[in-house]
Short mmCIF file of C-alpha atoms in Angstrom, two decimals:
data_model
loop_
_atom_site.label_atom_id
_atom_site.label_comp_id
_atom_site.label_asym_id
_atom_site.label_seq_id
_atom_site.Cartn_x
_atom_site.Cartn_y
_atom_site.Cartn_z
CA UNK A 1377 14.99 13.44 -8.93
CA UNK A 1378 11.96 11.34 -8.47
CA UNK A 1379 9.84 10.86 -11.46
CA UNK A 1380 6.31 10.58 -10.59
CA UNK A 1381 4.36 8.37 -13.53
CA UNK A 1382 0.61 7.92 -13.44
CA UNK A 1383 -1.34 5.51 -15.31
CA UNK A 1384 -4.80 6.09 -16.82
CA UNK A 1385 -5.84 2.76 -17.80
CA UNK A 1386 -5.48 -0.48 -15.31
CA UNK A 1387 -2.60 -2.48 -15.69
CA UNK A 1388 -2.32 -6.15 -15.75
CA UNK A 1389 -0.17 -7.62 -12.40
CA UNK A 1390 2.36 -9.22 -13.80
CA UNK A 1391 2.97 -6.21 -16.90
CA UNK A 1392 3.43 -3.80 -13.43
CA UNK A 1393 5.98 -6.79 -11.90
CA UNK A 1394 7.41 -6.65 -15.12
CA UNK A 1395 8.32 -2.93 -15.74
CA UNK A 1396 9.23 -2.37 -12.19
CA UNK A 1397 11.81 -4.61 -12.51
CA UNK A 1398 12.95 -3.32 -15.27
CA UNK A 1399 13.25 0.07 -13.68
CA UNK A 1400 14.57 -1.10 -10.41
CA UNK A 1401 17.33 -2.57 -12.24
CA UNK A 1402 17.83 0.57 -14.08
CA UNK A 1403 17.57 2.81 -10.90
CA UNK A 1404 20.22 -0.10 -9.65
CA UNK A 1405 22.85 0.87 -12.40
CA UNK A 1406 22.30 4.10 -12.52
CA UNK A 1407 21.07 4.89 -15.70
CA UNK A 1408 17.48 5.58 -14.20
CA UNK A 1409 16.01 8.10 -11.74
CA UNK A 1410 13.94 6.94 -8.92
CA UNK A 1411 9.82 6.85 -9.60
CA UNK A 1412 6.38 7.40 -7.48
CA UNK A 1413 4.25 4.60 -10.01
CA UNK A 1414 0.45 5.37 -9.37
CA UNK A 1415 -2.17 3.63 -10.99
CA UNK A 1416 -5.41 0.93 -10.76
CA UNK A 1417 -5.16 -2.87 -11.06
CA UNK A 1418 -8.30 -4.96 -12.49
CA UNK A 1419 -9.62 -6.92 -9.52
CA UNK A 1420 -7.06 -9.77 -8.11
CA UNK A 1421 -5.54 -10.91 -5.26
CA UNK A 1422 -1.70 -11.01 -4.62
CA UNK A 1423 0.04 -13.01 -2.22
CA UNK A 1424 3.12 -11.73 -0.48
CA UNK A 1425 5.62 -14.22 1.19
CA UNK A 1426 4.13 -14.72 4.34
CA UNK A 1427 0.91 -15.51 2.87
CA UNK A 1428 -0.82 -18.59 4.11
CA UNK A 1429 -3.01 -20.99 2.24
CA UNK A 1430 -5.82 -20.68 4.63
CA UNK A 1431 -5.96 -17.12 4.21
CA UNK A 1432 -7.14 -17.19 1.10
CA UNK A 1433 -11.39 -18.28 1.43
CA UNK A 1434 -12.24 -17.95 -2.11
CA UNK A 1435 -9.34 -19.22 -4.62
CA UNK A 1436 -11.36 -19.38 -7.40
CA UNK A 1437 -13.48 -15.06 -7.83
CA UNK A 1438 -10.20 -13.79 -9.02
CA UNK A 1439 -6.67 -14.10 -10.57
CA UNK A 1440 -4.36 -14.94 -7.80
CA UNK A 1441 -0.71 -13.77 -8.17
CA UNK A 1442 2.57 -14.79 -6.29
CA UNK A 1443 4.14 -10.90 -5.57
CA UNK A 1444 7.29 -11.64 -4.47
CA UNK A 1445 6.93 -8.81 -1.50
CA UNK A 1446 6.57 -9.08 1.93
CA UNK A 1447 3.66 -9.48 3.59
CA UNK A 1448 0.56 -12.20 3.13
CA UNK A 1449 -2.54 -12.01 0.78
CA UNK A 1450 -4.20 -8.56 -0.17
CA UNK A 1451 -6.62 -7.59 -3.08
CA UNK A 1452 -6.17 -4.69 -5.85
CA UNK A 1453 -8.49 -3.74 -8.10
CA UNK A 1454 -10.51 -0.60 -9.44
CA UNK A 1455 -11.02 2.10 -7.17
CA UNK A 1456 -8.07 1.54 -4.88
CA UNK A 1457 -4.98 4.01 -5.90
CA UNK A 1458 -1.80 2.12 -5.76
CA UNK A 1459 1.35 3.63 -5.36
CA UNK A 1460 4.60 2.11 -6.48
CA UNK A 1461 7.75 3.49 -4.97
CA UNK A 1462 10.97 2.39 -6.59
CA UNK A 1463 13.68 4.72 -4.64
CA UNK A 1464 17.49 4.34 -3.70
CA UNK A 1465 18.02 3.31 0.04
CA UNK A 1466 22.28 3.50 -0.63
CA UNK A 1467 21.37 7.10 -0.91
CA UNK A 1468 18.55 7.33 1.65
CA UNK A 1469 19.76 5.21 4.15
CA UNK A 1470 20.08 1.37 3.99
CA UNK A 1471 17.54 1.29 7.14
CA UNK A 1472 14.43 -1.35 5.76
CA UNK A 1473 12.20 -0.13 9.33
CA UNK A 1474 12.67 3.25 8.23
CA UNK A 1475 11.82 3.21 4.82
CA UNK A 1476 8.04 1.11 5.65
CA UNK A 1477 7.81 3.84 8.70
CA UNK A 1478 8.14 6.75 6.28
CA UNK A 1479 5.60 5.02 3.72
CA UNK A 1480 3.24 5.22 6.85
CA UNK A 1481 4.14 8.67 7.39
CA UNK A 1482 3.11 9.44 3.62
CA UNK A 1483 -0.29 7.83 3.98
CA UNK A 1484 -1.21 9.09 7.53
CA UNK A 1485 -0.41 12.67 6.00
CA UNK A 1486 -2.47 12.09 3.05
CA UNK A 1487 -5.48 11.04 4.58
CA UNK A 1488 -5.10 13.58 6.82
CA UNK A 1489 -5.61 16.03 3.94
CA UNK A 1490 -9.29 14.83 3.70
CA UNK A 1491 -9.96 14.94 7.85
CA UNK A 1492 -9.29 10.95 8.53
CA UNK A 1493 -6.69 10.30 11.28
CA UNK A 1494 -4.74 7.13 9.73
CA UNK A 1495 -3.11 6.03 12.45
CA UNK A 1496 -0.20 2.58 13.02
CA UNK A 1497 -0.74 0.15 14.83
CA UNK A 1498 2.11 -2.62 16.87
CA UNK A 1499 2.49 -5.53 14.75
CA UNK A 1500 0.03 -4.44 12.29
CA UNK A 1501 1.45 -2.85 8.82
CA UNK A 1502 -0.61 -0.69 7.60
CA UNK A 1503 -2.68 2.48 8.06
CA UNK A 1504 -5.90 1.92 10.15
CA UNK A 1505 -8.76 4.12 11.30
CA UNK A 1506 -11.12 3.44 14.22
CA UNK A 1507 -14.67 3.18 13.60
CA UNK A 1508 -16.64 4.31 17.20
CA UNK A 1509 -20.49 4.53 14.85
CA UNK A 1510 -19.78 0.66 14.90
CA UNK A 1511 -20.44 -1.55 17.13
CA UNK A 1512 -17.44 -2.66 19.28
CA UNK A 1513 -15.42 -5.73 19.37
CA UNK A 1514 -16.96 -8.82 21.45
CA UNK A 1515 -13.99 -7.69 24.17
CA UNK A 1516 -15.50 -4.04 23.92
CA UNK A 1517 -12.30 -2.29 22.20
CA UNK A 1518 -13.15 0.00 19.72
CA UNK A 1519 -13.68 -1.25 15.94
CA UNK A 1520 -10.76 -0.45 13.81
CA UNK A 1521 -11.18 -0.61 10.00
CA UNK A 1522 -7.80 -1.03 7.19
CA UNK A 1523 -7.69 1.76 4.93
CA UNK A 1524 -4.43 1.11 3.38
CA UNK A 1525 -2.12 -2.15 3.14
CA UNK A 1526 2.15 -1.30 2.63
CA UNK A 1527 4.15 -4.26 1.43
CA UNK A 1528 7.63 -3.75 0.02
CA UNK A 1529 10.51 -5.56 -1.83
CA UNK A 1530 14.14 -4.06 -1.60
CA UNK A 1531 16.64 -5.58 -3.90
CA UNK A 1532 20.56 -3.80 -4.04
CA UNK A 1533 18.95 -1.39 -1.38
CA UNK A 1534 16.78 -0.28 -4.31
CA UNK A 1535 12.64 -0.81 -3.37
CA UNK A 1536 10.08 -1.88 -5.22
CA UNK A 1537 5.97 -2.56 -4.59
CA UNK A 1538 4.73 -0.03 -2.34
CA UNK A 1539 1.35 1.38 -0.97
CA UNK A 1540 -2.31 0.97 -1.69
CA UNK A 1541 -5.03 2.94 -1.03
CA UNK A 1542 -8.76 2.60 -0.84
CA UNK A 1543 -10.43 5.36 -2.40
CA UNK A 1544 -13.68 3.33 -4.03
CA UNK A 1545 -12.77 -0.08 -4.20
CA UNK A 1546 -15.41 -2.76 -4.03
CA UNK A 1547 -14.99 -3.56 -0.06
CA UNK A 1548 -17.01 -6.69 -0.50
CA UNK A 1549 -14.30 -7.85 -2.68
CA UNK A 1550 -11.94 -8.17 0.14
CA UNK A 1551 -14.14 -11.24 1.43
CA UNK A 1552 -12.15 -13.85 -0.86
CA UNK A 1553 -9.24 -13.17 1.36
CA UNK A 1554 -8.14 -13.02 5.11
CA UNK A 1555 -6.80 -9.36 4.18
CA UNK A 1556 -3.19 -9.35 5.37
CA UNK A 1557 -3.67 -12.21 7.68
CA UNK A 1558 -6.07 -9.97 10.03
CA UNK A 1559 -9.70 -11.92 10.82
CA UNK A 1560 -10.62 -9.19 13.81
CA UNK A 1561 -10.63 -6.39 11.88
CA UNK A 1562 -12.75 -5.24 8.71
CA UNK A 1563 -11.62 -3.04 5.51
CA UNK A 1564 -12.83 0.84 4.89
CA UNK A 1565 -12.11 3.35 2.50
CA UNK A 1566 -12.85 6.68 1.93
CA UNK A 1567 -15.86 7.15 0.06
CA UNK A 1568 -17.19 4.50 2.70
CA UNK A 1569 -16.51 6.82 5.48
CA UNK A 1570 -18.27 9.26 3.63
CA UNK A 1571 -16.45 11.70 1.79
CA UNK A 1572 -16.28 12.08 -1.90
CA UNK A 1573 -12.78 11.78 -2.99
CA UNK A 1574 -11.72 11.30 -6.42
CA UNK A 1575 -8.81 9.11 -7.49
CA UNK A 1576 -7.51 12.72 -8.78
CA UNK A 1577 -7.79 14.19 -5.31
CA UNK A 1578 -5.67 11.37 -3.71
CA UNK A 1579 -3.05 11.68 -6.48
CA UNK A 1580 -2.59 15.58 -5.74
CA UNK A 1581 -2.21 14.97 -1.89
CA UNK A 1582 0.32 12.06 -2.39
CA UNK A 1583 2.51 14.79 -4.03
CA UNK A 1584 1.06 17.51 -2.14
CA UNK A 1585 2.94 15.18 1.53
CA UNK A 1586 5.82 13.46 -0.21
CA UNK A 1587 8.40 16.03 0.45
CA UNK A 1588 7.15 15.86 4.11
CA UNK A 1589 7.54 12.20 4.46
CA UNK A 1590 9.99 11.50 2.27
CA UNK A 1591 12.25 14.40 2.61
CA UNK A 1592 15.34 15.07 4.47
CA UNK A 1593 13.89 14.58 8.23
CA UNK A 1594 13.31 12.08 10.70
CA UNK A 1595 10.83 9.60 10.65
CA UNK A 1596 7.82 9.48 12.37
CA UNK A 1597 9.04 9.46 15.92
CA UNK A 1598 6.09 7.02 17.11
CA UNK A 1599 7.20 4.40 15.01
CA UNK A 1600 8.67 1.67 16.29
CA UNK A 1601 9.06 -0.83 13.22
#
């Protein structure tokens, strides 16, 4: 089974660090079942271990914490829904790729149950959406906006860290970092693009497409992590 736990208040980075280890330890010896964390972080910026000094423009607005998962700098805070997923890859396939694909699966199908097409992108974790009402790129490809950033930790084949999503965050917020190490592209979320979701409407279609993505099928068969 896969316990699904959801937070009310915002919880400091390194208490969340801190019980997820704990759990993924747990889930390691057996003596816990797997969990879907959701919940809001006060602003901050975390910096996965890819993350280059540069990439991080304004050092000084917010905490800055070292989150032991892959990938480079990225900012939580309120309004943004993030998603820990602690599961068991010895019994869901020791297959990294496949695991991030299938987190992309899960977010693609949840926007899509508010009418945005997520879509992947080649060497660019994450879900994306493009943004034809803005003006295009200087080489005249379309403008493509982050909507939510994936960065994982697996440790015994068991995973940790997970998804974020932006629901209502404070976009301007993101300015303090190089999001992800990406300067051509811009941030979005979906009250920006103009629907009004609640953090409770995101919560219900993350369970609502879980099954789907996380389920006993294939993975996306356009990915090609």
């Amino acid at each position: 089974m896969t316990e699904w736990i959801i937070s009310d208040s915002r919880i400091a980075y390194p208490d969340a660090l801190e019980t997820m280890e704990r759990r993924v330890a747990a889930i390691s010896a057996g003596t816990a079942d797997e969990a879907v964390w959701l919940l809001e972080h006060p602003p901050l910026y975390t910096a996965g271990t890819s993350a280059r000094r540069e990439d991080l423009t304004d050092p000084d607005r917010f905490p800055v914490y070292d989150a032991r998962r892959g990938g480079q700098y990225t900012y939580h805070g309120p309004g943004q829904r993030v998603a820990y997923v602690m599961l068991d890859l010895n019994r869901r396939g020791r297959d990294v790729r496949r695991f991030v694909c299938r987190l992309e699966d899960w977010v693609i199908a949840t926007l899509a149950e508010f009418g945005v097409k997520g879509e992947r992108r080649e060497g660019r974790v994450g879900v994306w959406v493009v943004r034809p009402e803005k003006a295009p790129n200087l080489d005249g490809s379309l403008r493509e906006d982050k909507i939510a950033a994936i960065g994982v930790r697996v440790r015994r084949w068991v995973t940790f860290h997970g998804i974020s999503i932006n629901v209502e965050p404070e976009l301007e917020h993101f300015s303090g970092i190089v999001p992800c190490g990406i300067r051509e592209h811009g941030v979005t979320s979906l009250v920006d693009l103009g629907l009004p979701v609640t953090m409770g409407d995101v919560d219900a279609a993350l369970a609502r497409t879980w099954e789907k993505a996380f389920g006993d099928h294939p993975a996306s068969a356009t990915c090609t992590r």
